[in-house]
Amino acid sequence: MPTKPRKPTRLTTESGGFFDIPGKREKLKGIDDKVNADPNFWNDPEKSAPVLKEKKVLELALQRADKLTTTRDDLAAALELAAEGDDDYLSEANSLFQELTTELQALEVQSLLGGQMDLNDAVVTINSGAGGTESQDWVSILFRMYLRYAERKGWTTEIYDMLPGEEAGIKNVTFTVGGPYAFGMLKSESGVHRLVRISPFDSNARRHTSFASVFVSPVVDDNIEIEINPADLRVDTYRASGAGGQHVNKTESAVRITHIPTGVVVASQTQRSQHQNRDNCMKLLRSALYEREMEKRRKAQGDVEAAKSDISFGSQIRNYVLHPYQLVKDVRTDHETSDSGGVLDGDIEPFINSYLVATRKPS
């Protein structure tokens, strides 16, 4: 017989309470009224971008609050019916209680995403490290893992650049992830990821260790000024590699831009025209330079350690062991699970949440 759940915590909705629902609804209405009253609102990105970002934050908060309220009410009703001795309603109450607990935990994590760029989309780059073909195959596995995570979240993804391995896998790939708090959630993935497994490329079935690095930066809003001197850029064009259609592969539509002062290199080859790929490159470059500056500031403040270390032994942030046992463990937080298959299929949010909780600043 299912265990009777505890009664849910009361979720205060008055102004100043847990959610301050009336206050948020009033603020959202004020933003909508402001947008509708200004016919030139959409013509000024510098003016509209911060307003739209605030609007999105409020909408997400209200959606989550509405869902929590509905679940709480359903749980209260199920508990009343279960008190009359109906085991089916008791089972439903247990399920709703778990759902409410999960939502409250998610709300706690979201409260930690208060950084200037946390709400933004993310640029993710995965590079193969020590291990040759093994590491290139590992990049393709990580790439799929992040695509599956984005799919679970209902986020969009777009590949900007991909370099296939000579025999198998991917040497490196750059893609964007679009969705609320994409950067805030994925920023915890920056670092070196280590895989231990029986190699599918080794005829002697020996155990191999592979490494890949993941770098995550925010997609920078147009209202944030990033000064880029055209004289500091080296622009190279080339034919795109891999599948992409006859036009893409037969013309020099792919673009690579090198920012000479910093050595930052970005590339895009998935669009049909050179102009589109150049625009993509400038978008990636703005994001990379912004994150580079933010990392310099974090180092100066001593808030975090450098994540971009050598892609080899001793520098990993997370270990994925598939042989001789199943274990995925984050070395920063000690969060671990034996469900390696689930993790590689995109179930990485527990690791992300653990990192956000572990790195939150004391109030």
Tab-separated table of C-alpha atoms in Angstrom:
chain	number	residue	atom	x	y	z
A	1	MET	CA	0.000	0.000	0.000
A	2	PRO	CA	1.455	3.409	-0.940
A	3	THR	CA	2.751	5.641	1.816
A	4	LYS	CA	0.527	8.568	2.695
A	5	PRO	CA	2.320	11.757	1.590
A	6	ARG	CA	2.770	14.756	3.804
A	7	LYS	CA	0.465	17.666	3.214
A	8	PRO	CA	1.915	20.163	0.734
A	9	THR	CA	3.580	23.346	1.888
A	10	ARG	CA	1.279	26.320	1.550
A	11	LEU	CA	2.269	28.404	-1.472
A	12	THR	CA	1.546	32.013	-0.576
A	13	THR	CA	0.418	34.112	-3.540
A	14	GLU	CA	-0.162	37.448	-1.850
A	15	SER	CA	2.132	40.358	-2.666
A	16	GLY	CA	5.494	39.892	-0.978
A	17	GLY	CA	4.925	36.173	-0.459
A	18	PHE	CA	6.532	33.155	-2.047
A	19	PHE	CA	5.685	34.117	-5.600
A	20	ASP	CA	4.191	37.617	-5.349
A	21	ILE	CA	1.832	36.602	-8.158
A	22	PRO	CA	-0.227	39.819	-8.160
A	23	GLY	CA	2.935	41.914	-8.309
A	24	LYS	CA	4.349	39.942	-11.230
A	25	ARG	CA	1.049	40.014	-13.138
A	26	GLU	CA	0.793	43.768	-12.639
A	27	LYS	CA	4.374	44.268	-13.809
A	28	LEU	CA	3.775	42.102	-16.885
A	29	LYS	CA	0.619	44.070	-17.714
A	30	GLY	CA	2.610	47.292	-17.425
A	31	ILE	CA	5.184	45.988	-19.908
A	32	ASP	CA	2.477	44.883	-22.362
A	33	ASP	CA	0.775	48.263	-22.108
A	34	LYS	CA	4.094	50.009	-22.708
A	35	VAL	CA	4.860	47.900	-25.778
A	36	ASN	CA	1.398	48.370	-27.275
A	37	ALA	CA	1.430	52.123	-26.672
A	38	ASP	CA	4.772	52.709	-28.430
A	39	PRO	CA	4.506	52.269	-32.239
A	40	ASN	CA	8.297	52.565	-32.560
A	41	PHE	CA	9.081	49.989	-29.872
A	42	TRP	CA	10.125	47.232	-32.301
A	43	ASN	CA	12.260	49.600	-34.379
A	44	ASP	CA	14.802	50.163	-31.608
A	45	PRO	CA	16.529	46.897	-30.574
A	46	GLU	CA	18.614	48.636	-27.901
A	47	LYS	CA	15.418	49.824	-26.258
A	48	SER	CA	13.279	46.734	-26.780
A	49	ALA	CA	15.759	43.926	-25.953
A	50	PRO	CA	15.992	44.478	-22.162
A	51	VAL	CA	12.235	45.020	-21.927
A	52	LEU	CA	11.498	41.794	-23.807
A	53	LYS	CA	13.974	39.892	-21.645
A	54	GLU	CA	12.227	41.102	-18.485
A	55	LYS	CA	8.863	40.180	-20.039
A	56	LYS	CA	10.108	36.645	-20.739
A	57	VAL	CA	11.353	36.226	-17.158
A	58	LEU	CA	7.974	37.301	-15.771
A	59	GLU	CA	6.046	35.015	-18.126
A	60	LEU	CA	8.177	32.007	-17.173
A	61	ALA	CA	7.768	32.740	-13.466
A	62	LEU	CA	3.981	33.032	-13.802
A	63	GLN	CA	3.747	29.841	-15.860
A	64	ARG	CA	5.675	27.936	-13.203
A	65	ALA	CA	3.595	29.470	-10.424
A	66	ASP	CA	0.341	28.526	-12.197
A	67	LYS	CA	1.566	24.955	-12.645
A	68	LEU	CA	2.565	24.705	-8.992
A	69	THR	CA	-0.801	26.061	-7.868
A	70	THR	CA	-2.693	23.592	-10.067
A	71	THR	CA	-0.610	20.659	-8.802
A	72	ARG	CA	-1.083	21.775	-5.191
A	73	ASP	CA	-4.874	21.993	-5.629
A	74	ASP	CA	-5.011	18.581	-7.321
A	75	LEU	CA	-2.936	17.102	-4.496
A	76	ALA	CA	-5.226	18.577	-1.848
A	77	ALA	CA	-8.275	17.096	-3.607
A	78	ALA	CA	-6.602	13.682	-3.964
A	79	LEU	CA	-5.681	13.676	-0.256
A	80	GLU	CA	-9.281	14.406	0.740
A	81	LEU	CA	-10.555	11.507	-1.354
A	82	ALA	CA	-7.735	9.243	-0.159
A	83	ALA	CA	-8.723	9.979	3.450
A	84	GLU	CA	-11.985	8.165	2.699
A	85	GLY	CA	-10.001	4.968	2.124
A	86	ASP	CA	-9.611	4.981	-1.662
A	87	ASP	CA	-6.164	3.531	-2.458
A	88	ASP	CA	-6.321	4.745	-6.068
A	89	TYR	CA	-6.508	8.354	-4.903
A	90	LEU	CA	-3.751	7.714	-2.379
A	91	SER	CA	-1.530	6.500	-5.207
A	92	GLU	CA	-2.441	9.572	-7.253
A	93	ALA	CA	-1.659	11.790	-4.262
A	94	ASN	CA	1.800	10.229	-3.971
A	95	SER	CA	2.421	10.886	-7.649
A	96	LEU	CA	1.262	14.497	-7.385
A	97	PHE	CA	3.368	15.031	-4.267
A	98	GLN	CA	6.474	13.854	-6.115
A	99	GLU	CA	5.589	16.124	-9.030
A	100	LEU	CA	5.169	19.087	-6.675
A	101	THR	CA	8.486	18.336	-4.974
A	102	THR	CA	10.255	18.190	-8.337
A	103	GLU	CA	8.723	21.500	-9.399
A	104	LEU	CA	9.756	23.178	-6.143
A	105	GLN	CA	13.307	21.910	-6.575
A	106	ALA	CA	13.328	23.253	-10.135
A	107	LEU	CA	12.079	26.589	-8.819
A	108	GLU	CA	14.917	26.678	-6.293
A	109	VAL	CA	17.429	26.075	-9.080
A	110	GLN	CA	15.848	28.753	-11.265
A	111	SER	CA	16.229	31.213	-8.403
A	112	LEU	CA	19.992	30.694	-8.734
A	113	LEU	CA	19.961	31.827	-12.365
A	114	GLY	CA	20.235	35.532	-11.793
A	115	GLY	CA	23.323	36.270	-13.872
A	116	GLN	CA	23.189	38.956	-16.532
A	117	MET	CA	23.355	36.384	-19.341
A	118	ASP	CA	21.696	33.352	-17.720
A	119	LEU	CA	18.429	33.828	-19.620
A	120	ASN	CA	20.198	33.979	-23.000
A	121	ASP	CA	20.727	31.318	-25.633
A	122	ALA	CA	24.035	29.449	-25.539
A	123	VAL	CA	26.879	28.703	-27.939
A	124	VAL	CA	28.396	25.271	-27.298
A	125	THR	CA	31.709	24.088	-28.764
A	126	ILE	CA	32.990	20.530	-28.288
A	127	ASN	CA	36.595	19.658	-29.198
A	128	SER	CA	38.245	16.244	-29.218
A	129	GLY	CA	41.288	15.797	-27.019
A	130	ALA	CA	43.832	13.087	-26.292
A	131	GLY	CA	42.787	9.774	-27.806
A	132	GLY	CA	42.529	10.209	-31.595
A	133	THR	CA	39.580	8.382	-33.128
A	134	GLU	CA	38.403	7.390	-29.655
A	135	SER	CA	38.061	11.017	-28.588
A	136	GLN	CA	36.438	12.003	-31.861
A	137	ASP	CA	33.811	9.336	-31.302
A	138	TRP	CA	33.425	10.674	-27.747
A	139	VAL	CA	32.702	14.138	-29.182
A	140	SER	CA	29.883	12.676	-31.282
A	141	ILE	CA	28.439	10.983	-28.160
A	142	LEU	CA	28.574	14.228	-26.146
A	143	PHE	CA	27.068	16.134	-29.067
A	144	ARG	CA	24.112	13.741	-29.140
A	145	MET	CA	23.784	14.001	-25.344
A	146	TYR	CA	23.363	17.773	-25.511
A	147	LEU	CA	20.959	17.550	-28.447
A	148	ARG	CA	18.822	15.099	-26.468
A	149	TYR	CA	18.953	17.361	-23.396
A	150	ALA	CA	17.817	20.318	-25.487
A	151	GLU	CA	15.021	18.181	-26.940
A	152	ARG	CA	13.867	17.239	-23.428
A	153	LYS	CA	13.741	20.937	-22.526
A	154	GLY	CA	11.871	21.908	-25.664
A	155	TRP	CA	14.820	24.046	-26.807
A	156	THR	CA	16.038	24.552	-30.364
A	157	THR	CA	19.503	23.767	-31.716
A	158	GLU	CA	21.399	24.910	-34.797
A	159	ILE	CA	24.751	23.603	-36.011
A	160	TYR	CA	27.168	26.331	-37.122
A	161	ASP	CA	30.309	24.337	-37.802
A	162	MET	CA	31.304	20.666	-37.724
A	163	LEU	CA	34.542	18.925	-38.678
A	164	PRO	CA	34.149	15.136	-39.067
A	165	GLY	CA	36.903	12.758	-37.937
A	166	GLU	CA	39.010	10.913	-40.506
A	167	GLU	CA	37.732	7.474	-39.479
A	168	ALA	CA	34.765	8.107	-37.209
A	169	GLY	CA	33.190	10.670	-34.927
A	170	ILE	CA	33.676	14.431	-34.915
A	171	LYS	CA	36.849	16.446	-34.371
A	172	ASN	CA	34.938	19.520	-33.266
A	173	VAL	CA	31.457	20.983	-33.495
A	174	THR	CA	29.920	24.360	-32.690
A	175	PHE	CA	26.179	24.788	-32.261
A	176	THR	CA	23.702	27.102	-30.584
A	177	VAL	CA	21.026	26.123	-28.083
A	178	GLY	CA	17.985	28.380	-27.970
A	179	GLY	CA	15.593	28.462	-25.048
A	180	PRO	CA	14.866	30.194	-21.721
A	181	TYR	CA	17.914	29.991	-19.422
A	182	ALA	CA	19.875	27.918	-21.951
A	183	PHE	CA	23.176	29.559	-21.037
A	184	GLY	CA	22.377	29.624	-17.333
A	185	MET	CA	21.827	25.869	-17.319
A	186	LEU	CA	24.548	24.816	-19.763
A	187	LYS	CA	27.356	27.002	-18.399
A	188	SER	CA	28.080	24.251	-15.871
A	189	GLU	CA	29.143	21.968	-18.747
A	190	SER	CA	32.263	23.983	-19.618
A	191	GLY	CA	35.349	21.887	-19.000
A	192	VAL	CA	36.914	18.543	-19.852
A	193	HIS	CA	34.768	15.382	-19.984
A	194	ARG	CA	36.490	11.989	-19.585
A	195	LEU	CA	35.181	8.666	-20.927
A	196	VAL	CA	36.386	5.196	-19.894
A	197	ARG	CA	35.087	2.244	-21.925
A	198	ILE	CA	35.927	-0.822	-23.968
A	199	SER	CA	36.871	0.622	-27.332
A	200	PRO	CA	34.588	-0.306	-30.254
A	201	PHE	CA	37.572	0.436	-32.516
A	202	ASP	CA	39.996	-1.932	-30.776
A	203	SER	CA	39.934	-5.493	-32.125
A	204	ASN	CA	41.496	-6.672	-28.843
A	205	ALA	CA	38.618	-5.142	-26.828
A	206	ARG	CA	40.901	-3.187	-24.553
A	207	ARG	CA	39.798	-0.424	-22.240
A	208	HIS	CA	40.458	3.108	-23.485
A	209	THR	CA	40.245	6.562	-21.928
A	210	SER	CA	39.067	9.473	-24.085
A	211	PHE	CA	38.798	13.199	-23.507
A	212	ALA	CA	36.753	16.016	-24.984
A	213	SER	CA	36.411	19.657	-23.974
A	214	VAL	CA	33.170	21.601	-23.830
A	215	PHE	CA	33.110	25.400	-23.918
A	216	VAL	CA	29.833	27.280	-23.379
A	217	SER	CA	29.297	31.011	-23.943
A	218	PRO	CA	26.151	33.149	-24.060
A	219	VAL	CA	24.623	34.483	-27.241
A	220	VAL	CA	25.180	38.206	-26.710
A	221	ASP	CA	22.230	40.551	-27.070
A	222	ASP	CA	22.463	43.384	-29.596
A	223	ASN	CA	22.083	45.880	-26.765
A	224	ILE	CA	25.466	44.849	-25.306
A	225	GLU	CA	28.307	46.629	-27.061
A	226	ILE	CA	31.259	44.480	-28.061
A	227	GLU	CA	33.880	46.570	-29.843
A	228	ILE	CA	35.413	44.674	-32.759
A	229	ASN	CA	37.854	46.496	-35.018
A	230	PRO	CA	37.554	45.176	-38.596
A	231	ALA	CA	41.317	45.625	-38.933
A	232	ASP	CA	41.776	42.989	-36.198
A	233	LEU	CA	39.982	40.314	-38.216
A	234	ARG	CA	41.362	37.796	-40.694
A	235	VAL	CA	38.587	36.341	-42.844
A	236	ASP	CA	39.116	33.077	-44.739
A	237	THR	CA	36.613	31.390	-47.051
A	238	TYR	CA	36.597	27.738	-48.042
A	239	ARG	CA	34.349	24.970	-49.293
A	240	ALA	CA	32.101	23.429	-46.695
A	241	SER	CA	32.824	19.831	-45.718
A	242	GLY	CA	30.341	17.010	-45.284
A	243	ALA	CA	26.693	16.895	-46.262
A	244	GLY	CA	25.263	20.246	-47.161
A	245	GLY	CA	23.888	20.181	-50.656
A	246	GLN	CA	25.549	20.794	-53.993
A	247	HIS	CA	25.660	24.577	-53.619
A	248	VAL	CA	27.239	24.454	-50.175
A	249	ASN	CA	29.909	21.962	-51.175
A	250	LYS	CA	30.810	23.430	-54.591
A	251	THR	CA	31.290	27.079	-53.642
A	252	GLU	CA	33.492	28.752	-51.054
A	253	SER	CA	30.525	29.625	-48.853
A	254	ALA	CA	32.112	28.565	-45.544
A	255	VAL	CA	33.721	31.359	-43.514
A	256	ARG	CA	36.391	31.313	-40.815
A	257	ILE	CA	37.215	34.480	-38.868
A	258	THR	CA	40.281	34.888	-36.683
A	259	HIS	CA	40.377	37.689	-34.105
A	260	ILE	CA	44.090	38.448	-34.269
A	261	PRO	CA	44.577	40.199	-30.879
A	262	THR	CA	43.081	37.301	-28.892
A	263	GLY	CA	43.591	34.369	-31.246
A	264	VAL	CA	39.888	33.470	-31.053
A	265	VAL	CA	38.793	31.533	-34.151
A	266	VAL	CA	35.173	31.002	-35.194
A	267	ALA	CA	33.723	29.304	-38.246
A	268	SER	CA	30.392	28.700	-39.927
A	269	GLN	CA	29.680	26.505	-42.923
A	270	THR	CA	26.056	25.395	-42.645
A	271	GLN	CA	24.395	28.306	-44.469
A	272	ARG	CA	24.050	28.491	-48.241
A	273	SER	CA	25.614	31.906	-48.676
A	274	GLN	CA	28.958	33.319	-47.626
A	275	HIS	CA	27.159	36.396	-46.298
A	276	GLN	CA	24.982	34.301	-43.953
A	277	ASN	CA	27.977	32.344	-42.700
A	278	ARG	CA	29.886	35.571	-42.083
A	279	ASP	CA	26.963	36.906	-40.039
A	280	ASN	CA	26.976	33.676	-38.027
A	281	CYS	CA	30.716	34.020	-37.446
A	282	MET	CA	30.330	37.561	-36.135
A	283	LYS	CA	27.605	36.335	-33.781
A	284	LEU	CA	29.892	33.583	-32.493
A	285	LEU	CA	32.821	35.991	-32.187
A	286	ARG	CA	30.805	38.474	-30.127
A	287	SER	CA	29.781	35.673	-27.764
A	288	ALA	CA	33.321	34.301	-27.501
A	289	LEU	CA	34.854	37.708	-26.780
A	290	TYR	CA	32.187	38.510	-24.193
A	291	GLU	CA	32.738	35.213	-22.358
A	292	ARG	CA	36.508	35.708	-22.578
A	293	GLU	CA	36.186	39.088	-20.854
A	294	MET	CA	33.829	37.676	-18.214
A	295	GLU	CA	36.242	34.816	-17.520
A	296	LYS	CA	39.086	37.299	-17.017
A	297	ARG	CA	36.972	39.175	-14.497
A	298	ARG	CA	36.001	35.985	-12.660
A	299	LYS	CA	39.639	34.956	-12.410
A	300	ALA	CA	40.585	38.380	-11.102
A	301	GLN	CA	37.870	38.144	-8.465
A	302	GLY	CA	38.885	34.593	-7.557
A	303	ASP	CA	35.299	33.336	-7.938
A	304	VAL	CA	36.050	30.376	-10.187
A	305	GLU	CA	38.987	28.365	-11.441
A	306	ALA	CA	39.866	28.304	-15.115
A	307	ALA	CA	37.794	25.669	-16.920
A	308	LYS	CA	39.803	25.673	-20.145
A	309	SER	CA	42.705	23.488	-19.064
A	310	ASP	CA	44.546	20.792	-20.985
A	311	ILE	CA	42.249	18.180	-22.475
A	312	SER	CA	43.961	15.241	-20.784
A	313	PHE	CA	44.367	13.319	-17.519
A	314	GLY	CA	43.679	15.156	-14.284
A	315	SER	CA	41.828	18.105	-15.809
A	316	GLN	CA	38.332	16.665	-16.183
A	317	ILE	CA	35.182	18.045	-14.563
A	318	ARG	CA	33.173	14.849	-15.057
A	319	ASN	CA	34.002	11.156	-15.507
A	320	TYR	CA	31.856	8.763	-17.533
A	321	VAL	CA	32.882	5.179	-16.715
A	322	LEU	CA	31.259	2.448	-18.816
A	323	HIS	CA	33.715	-0.348	-17.921
A	324	PRO	CA	34.349	-2.249	-15.667
A	325	TYR	CA	31.330	-0.673	-13.934
A	326	GLN	CA	28.725	1.982	-14.791
A	327	LEU	CA	29.241	5.366	-13.128
A	328	VAL	CA	29.012	9.024	-14.109
A	329	LYS	CA	30.496	11.359	-11.498
A	330	ASP	CA	31.077	15.099	-11.424
A	331	VAL	CA	34.380	15.747	-9.678
A	332	ARG	CA	33.350	19.299	-8.695
A	333	THR	CA	30.173	18.415	-6.809
A	334	ASP	CA	30.580	14.640	-6.220
A	335	HIS	CA	27.128	14.128	-7.738
A	336	GLU	CA	27.025	10.670	-9.322
A	337	THR	CA	24.729	8.073	-10.860
A	338	SER	CA	25.071	4.525	-12.168
A	339	ASP	CA	22.554	5.266	-14.953
A	340	SER	CA	25.205	6.118	-17.538
A	341	GLY	CA	22.832	5.229	-20.379
A	342	GLY	CA	20.283	7.769	-19.177
A	343	VAL	CA	22.922	10.472	-18.811
A	344	LEU	CA	24.266	9.912	-22.324
A	345	ASP	CA	20.675	10.072	-23.560
A	346	GLY	CA	20.354	13.613	-22.223
A	347	ASP	CA	19.416	13.181	-18.561
A	348	ILE	CA	22.043	15.656	-17.318
A	349	GLU	CA	19.863	18.120	-15.397
A	350	PRO	CA	20.655	16.571	-11.972
A	351	PHE	CA	24.343	17.303	-12.623
A	352	ILE	CA	23.544	20.843	-13.741
A	353	ASN	CA	21.337	21.482	-10.699
A	354	SER	CA	23.976	20.132	-8.318
A	355	TYR	CA	26.562	22.457	-9.811
A	356	LEU	CA	24.299	25.510	-9.560
A	357	VAL	CA	23.472	24.740	-5.923
A	358	ALA	CA	27.130	24.082	-5.054
A	359	THR	CA	28.372	27.312	-6.649
A	360	ARG	CA	25.680	29.682	-5.418
A	361	LYS	CA	26.976	32.677	-3.538
A	362	PRO	CA	26.013	33.003	0.136
A	363	SER	CA	23.289	35.573	0.750
